[in-house]
mmCIF file of C-alpha atoms in Angstrom:
data_model
loop_
_atom_site.group_PDB
_atom_site.id
_atom_site.type_symbol
_atom_site.label_atom_id
_atom_site.label_comp_id
_atom_site.label_asym_id
_atom_site.label_seq_id
_atom_site.Cartn_x
_atom_site.Cartn_y
_atom_site.Cartn_z
ATOM 1 C CA MET A 1 0.000 0.000 0.000
ATOM 2 C CA THR A 2 1.387 3.411 -0.915
ATOM 3 C CA THR A 3 1.401 6.333 1.401
ATOM 4 C CA PRO A 4 -0.027 9.704 0.357
ATOM 5 C CA LYS A 5 3.494 11.138 0.371
ATOM 6 C CA LYS A 6 4.662 8.723 -2.343
ATOM 7 C CA ALA A 7 1.513 9.250 -4.428
ATOM 8 C CA SER A 8 2.016 13.010 -4.400
ATOM 9 C CA GLY A 9 5.621 12.427 -5.465
ATOM 10 C CA ARG A 10 4.442 10.434 -8.500
ATOM 11 C CA LEU A 11 1.969 13.170 -9.371
ATOM 12 C CA LYS A 12 4.707 15.814 -9.184
ATOM 13 C CA ILE A 13 6.908 13.716 -11.479
ATOM 14 C CA ALA A 14 4.046 13.307 -13.969
ATOM 15 C CA VAL A 15 3.359 17.059 -13.960
ATOM 16 C CA ASP A 16 7.053 17.892 -14.304
ATOM 17 C CA ASP A 17 7.359 15.483 -17.262
ATOM 18 C CA THR A 18 4.345 17.071 -18.958
ATOM 19 C CA VAL A 19 5.718 20.578 -18.425
ATOM 20 C CA LYS A 20 9.092 19.538 -19.885
ATOM 21 C CA LYS A 21 7.344 18.018 -22.914
ATOM 22 C CA VAL A 22 5.292 21.181 -23.551
ATOM 23 C CA ASN A 23 8.392 23.361 -23.109
ATOM 24 C CA ARG A 24 10.315 21.242 -25.648
ATOM 25 C CA LYS A 25 7.464 21.552 -28.146
ATOM 26 C CA ALA A 26 7.212 25.315 -27.583
ATOM 27 C CA ALA A 27 10.953 25.704 -28.152
ATOM 28 C CA SER A 28 10.817 23.554 -31.310
ATOM 29 C CA ARG A 29 7.987 25.726 -32.597
ATOM 30 C CA GLY A 30 10.427 28.620 -32.291
ATOM 31 C CA THR A 31 12.342 27.077 -35.187
ATOM 32 C CA LEU A 32 9.148 27.016 -37.241
ATOM 33 C CA ALA A 33 8.575 30.666 -36.304
ATOM 34 C CA VAL A 34 12.091 31.611 -37.477
ATOM 35 C CA ASN A 35 11.354 29.864 -40.776
ATOM 36 C CA ALA A 36 8.093 31.820 -41.100
ATOM 37 C CA ILE A 37 9.982 35.076 -40.534
ATOM 38 C CA ARG A 38 12.605 34.052 -43.090
ATOM 39 C CA ASN A 39 9.931 33.253 -45.680
ATOM 40 C CA ALA A 40 8.283 36.624 -45.020
ATOM 41 C CA GLU A 41 11.667 38.336 -45.371
ATOM 42 C CA LEU A 42 12.217 36.718 -48.761
ATOM 43 C CA GLU A 43 8.780 37.909 -49.934
ATOM 44 C CA VAL A 44 9.167 41.473 -48.651
ATOM 45 C CA LEU A 45 12.589 41.916 -50.214
ATOM 46 C CA ARG A 46 11.454 40.502 -53.575
ATOM 47 C CA GLY A 47 9.856 42.273 -56.491
ATOM 48 C CA LYS A 48 10.059 45.477 -58.444
ATOM 49 C CA ARG A 49 10.534 48.890 -56.865
ATOM 50 C CA SER A 50 9.517 52.335 -58.076
ATOM 51 C CA GLY A 51 12.557 54.513 -57.398
ATOM 52 C CA ARG A 52 15.246 55.884 -59.693
ATOM 53 C CA VAL A 53 16.895 53.729 -62.326
ATOM 54 C CA TYR A 54 20.659 53.315 -61.932
ATOM 55 C CA ARG A 55 23.392 51.569 -63.836
ATOM 56 C CA LYS A 56 25.000 48.758 -61.854
ATOM 57 C CA PRO A 57 28.642 49.638 -61.201
ATOM 58 C CA HIS A 58 31.138 48.076 -63.631
ATOM 59 C CA THR A 59 28.362 46.663 -65.840
ATOM 60 C CA LYS A 60 26.011 47.812 -68.561
ATOM 61 C CA SER A 61 22.907 46.529 -66.772
ATOM 62 C CA ARG A 62 20.462 48.700 -64.871
ATOM 63 C CA TYR A 63 18.306 48.281 -61.812
ATOM 64 C CA THR A 64 15.448 50.222 -60.245
ATOM 65 C CA ALA A 65 16.165 51.406 -56.728
ATOM 66 C CA SER A 66 13.532 51.565 -54.012
ATOM 67 C CA ALA A 67 11.687 54.801 -53.411
ATOM 68 C CA PRO A 68 11.727 56.307 -49.902
ATOM 69 C CA GLY A 69 9.403 54.268 -47.687
ATOM 70 C CA GLU A 70 9.618 51.105 -49.825
ATOM 71 C CA PRO A 71 11.586 48.035 -48.719
ATOM 72 C CA PRO A 72 15.092 48.046 -50.217
ATOM 73 C CA ALA A 73 15.501 46.998 -53.835
ATOM 74 C CA ARG A 74 17.779 44.093 -54.665
ATOM 75 C CA ARG A 75 20.984 45.081 -56.380
ATOM 76 C CA THR A 76 23.503 42.462 -55.222
ATOM 77 C CA GLY A 77 21.174 40.168 -53.254
ATOM 78 C CA ASN A 78 23.380 40.304 -50.148
ATOM 79 C CA LEU A 79 20.660 41.709 -47.889
ATOM 80 C CA ARG A 80 18.277 38.887 -48.833
ATOM 81 C CA LEU A 81 20.890 36.162 -48.450
ATOM 82 C CA ASN A 82 22.705 37.066 -45.229
ATOM 83 C CA TRP A 83 20.364 36.449 -42.325
ATOM 84 C CA ASN A 84 20.936 34.510 -39.123
ATOM 85 C CA GLY A 85 18.002 32.804 -37.436
ATOM 86 C CA THR A 86 18.086 31.667 -33.819
ATOM 87 C CA VAL A 87 15.639 30.547 -31.164
ATOM 88 C CA GLU A 88 16.192 31.889 -27.676
ATOM 89 C CA SER A 89 14.385 30.313 -24.759
ATOM 90 C CA SER A 90 14.540 31.070 -21.063
ATOM 91 C CA SER A 91 12.608 30.018 -18.003
ATOM 92 C CA THR A 92 10.510 32.616 -16.274
ATOM 93 C CA GLY A 93 8.587 32.396 -13.034
ATOM 94 C CA SER A 94 5.422 31.528 -14.938
ATOM 95 C CA GLY A 95 6.842 29.238 -17.625
ATOM 96 C CA LEU A 96 9.023 29.280 -20.700
ATOM 97 C CA ARG A 97 9.719 32.319 -22.863
ATOM 98 C CA VAL A 98 10.579 31.518 -26.481
ATOM 99 C CA THR A 99 11.878 34.207 -28.828
ATOM 100 C CA ALA A 100 12.365 33.625 -32.550
ATOM 101 C CA VAL A 101 15.088 35.932 -33.873
ATOM 102 C CA LEU A 102 16.051 36.650 -37.454
ATOM 103 C CA GLU A 103 18.694 39.309 -37.950
ATOM 104 C CA SER A 104 20.584 40.585 -40.939
ATOM 105 C CA GLN A 105 24.316 40.061 -41.049
ATOM 106 C CA GLU A 106 24.772 42.932 -43.505
ATOM 107 C CA ARG A 107 26.248 45.988 -41.803
ATOM 108 C CA TYR A 108 24.269 48.372 -43.988
ATOM 109 C CA SER A 109 20.856 46.913 -43.078
ATOM 110 C CA THR A 110 20.479 49.443 -40.236
ATOM 111 C CA TYR A 111 21.165 52.309 -42.636
ATOM 112 C CA LEU A 112 18.488 51.021 -44.997
ATOM 113 C CA GLU A 113 15.959 50.528 -42.196
ATOM 114 C CA ASN A 114 16.506 53.886 -40.473
ATOM 115 C CA GLY A 115 17.921 56.008 -43.250
ATOM 116 C CA THR A 116 20.901 58.339 -43.061
ATOM 117 C CA ARG A 117 21.301 62.070 -43.425
ATOM 118 C CA ARG A 118 21.655 61.501 -47.192
ATOM 119 C CA MET A 119 19.043 58.757 -47.674
ATOM 120 C CA ALA A 120 15.438 58.359 -46.576
ATOM 121 C CA PRO A 121 14.547 55.136 -44.732
ATOM 122 C CA ARG A 122 13.741 51.973 -46.656
ATOM 123 C CA PRO A 123 11.911 50.143 -43.847
ATOM 124 C CA PHE A 124 11.636 46.387 -44.078
ATOM 125 C CA LYS A 125 11.434 45.086 -40.485
ATOM 126 C CA GLN A 126 7.811 46.048 -39.872
ATOM 127 C CA PRO A 127 6.561 44.667 -43.210
ATOM 128 C CA ILE A 128 8.397 41.396 -42.495
ATOM 129 C CA SER A 129 6.846 41.175 -39.018
ATOM 130 C CA GLU A 130 3.361 41.913 -40.335
ATOM 131 C CA LYS A 131 3.669 39.314 -43.081
ATOM 132 C CA ALA A 132 5.045 36.620 -40.720
ATOM 133 C CA MET A 133 2.675 37.177 -37.787
ATOM 134 C CA PRO A 134 -0.366 35.203 -39.047
ATOM 135 C CA GLU A 135 1.813 32.128 -39.665
ATOM 136 C CA ILE A 136 3.550 32.463 -36.280
ATOM 137 C CA GLU A 137 0.180 32.743 -34.525
ATOM 138 C CA ARG A 138 -1.007 29.620 -36.356
ATOM 139 C CA ILE A 139 2.138 27.750 -35.287
ATOM 140 C CA TYR A 140 1.696 28.602 -31.621
ATOM 141 C CA HIS A 141 -2.078 28.065 -31.541
ATOM 142 C CA GLU A 142 -1.769 24.418 -32.546
ATOM 143 C CA LYS A 143 -2.609 21.932 -29.809
ATOM 144 C CA TYR A 144 0.188 20.585 -27.602
ATOM 145 C CA ASP A 145 -0.582 16.848 -27.679
#
């Protein structure tokens, strides 16, 4: 016959195991969220722009730059290709906090986003977030079996 103390110990172990399982699934969904952000980034930084037409340096080809307020146009493709995605998770008093992070490795991405004294901003972070958010919400609203 088991004593109440041992039974409560088994219950605590069962709850702890369930919490660990849910935390693992939440953290793994962070990877899916990073992928959703990356897909949104590729869409936002794709397509034609409506700014001035320039000649590409050292070539005869031309490209259309982005107008102020539009996401940056693609000239070399470096901004679209150089992103680093990570999932950060930490325990809080009330559970697990999962953060999906996608950041550009291009040093000039901040200049494009915020502008400079010689160039108006070409914001892309907010459009990426807005495009990715419905998919991220879908990912995290799925049941935790």
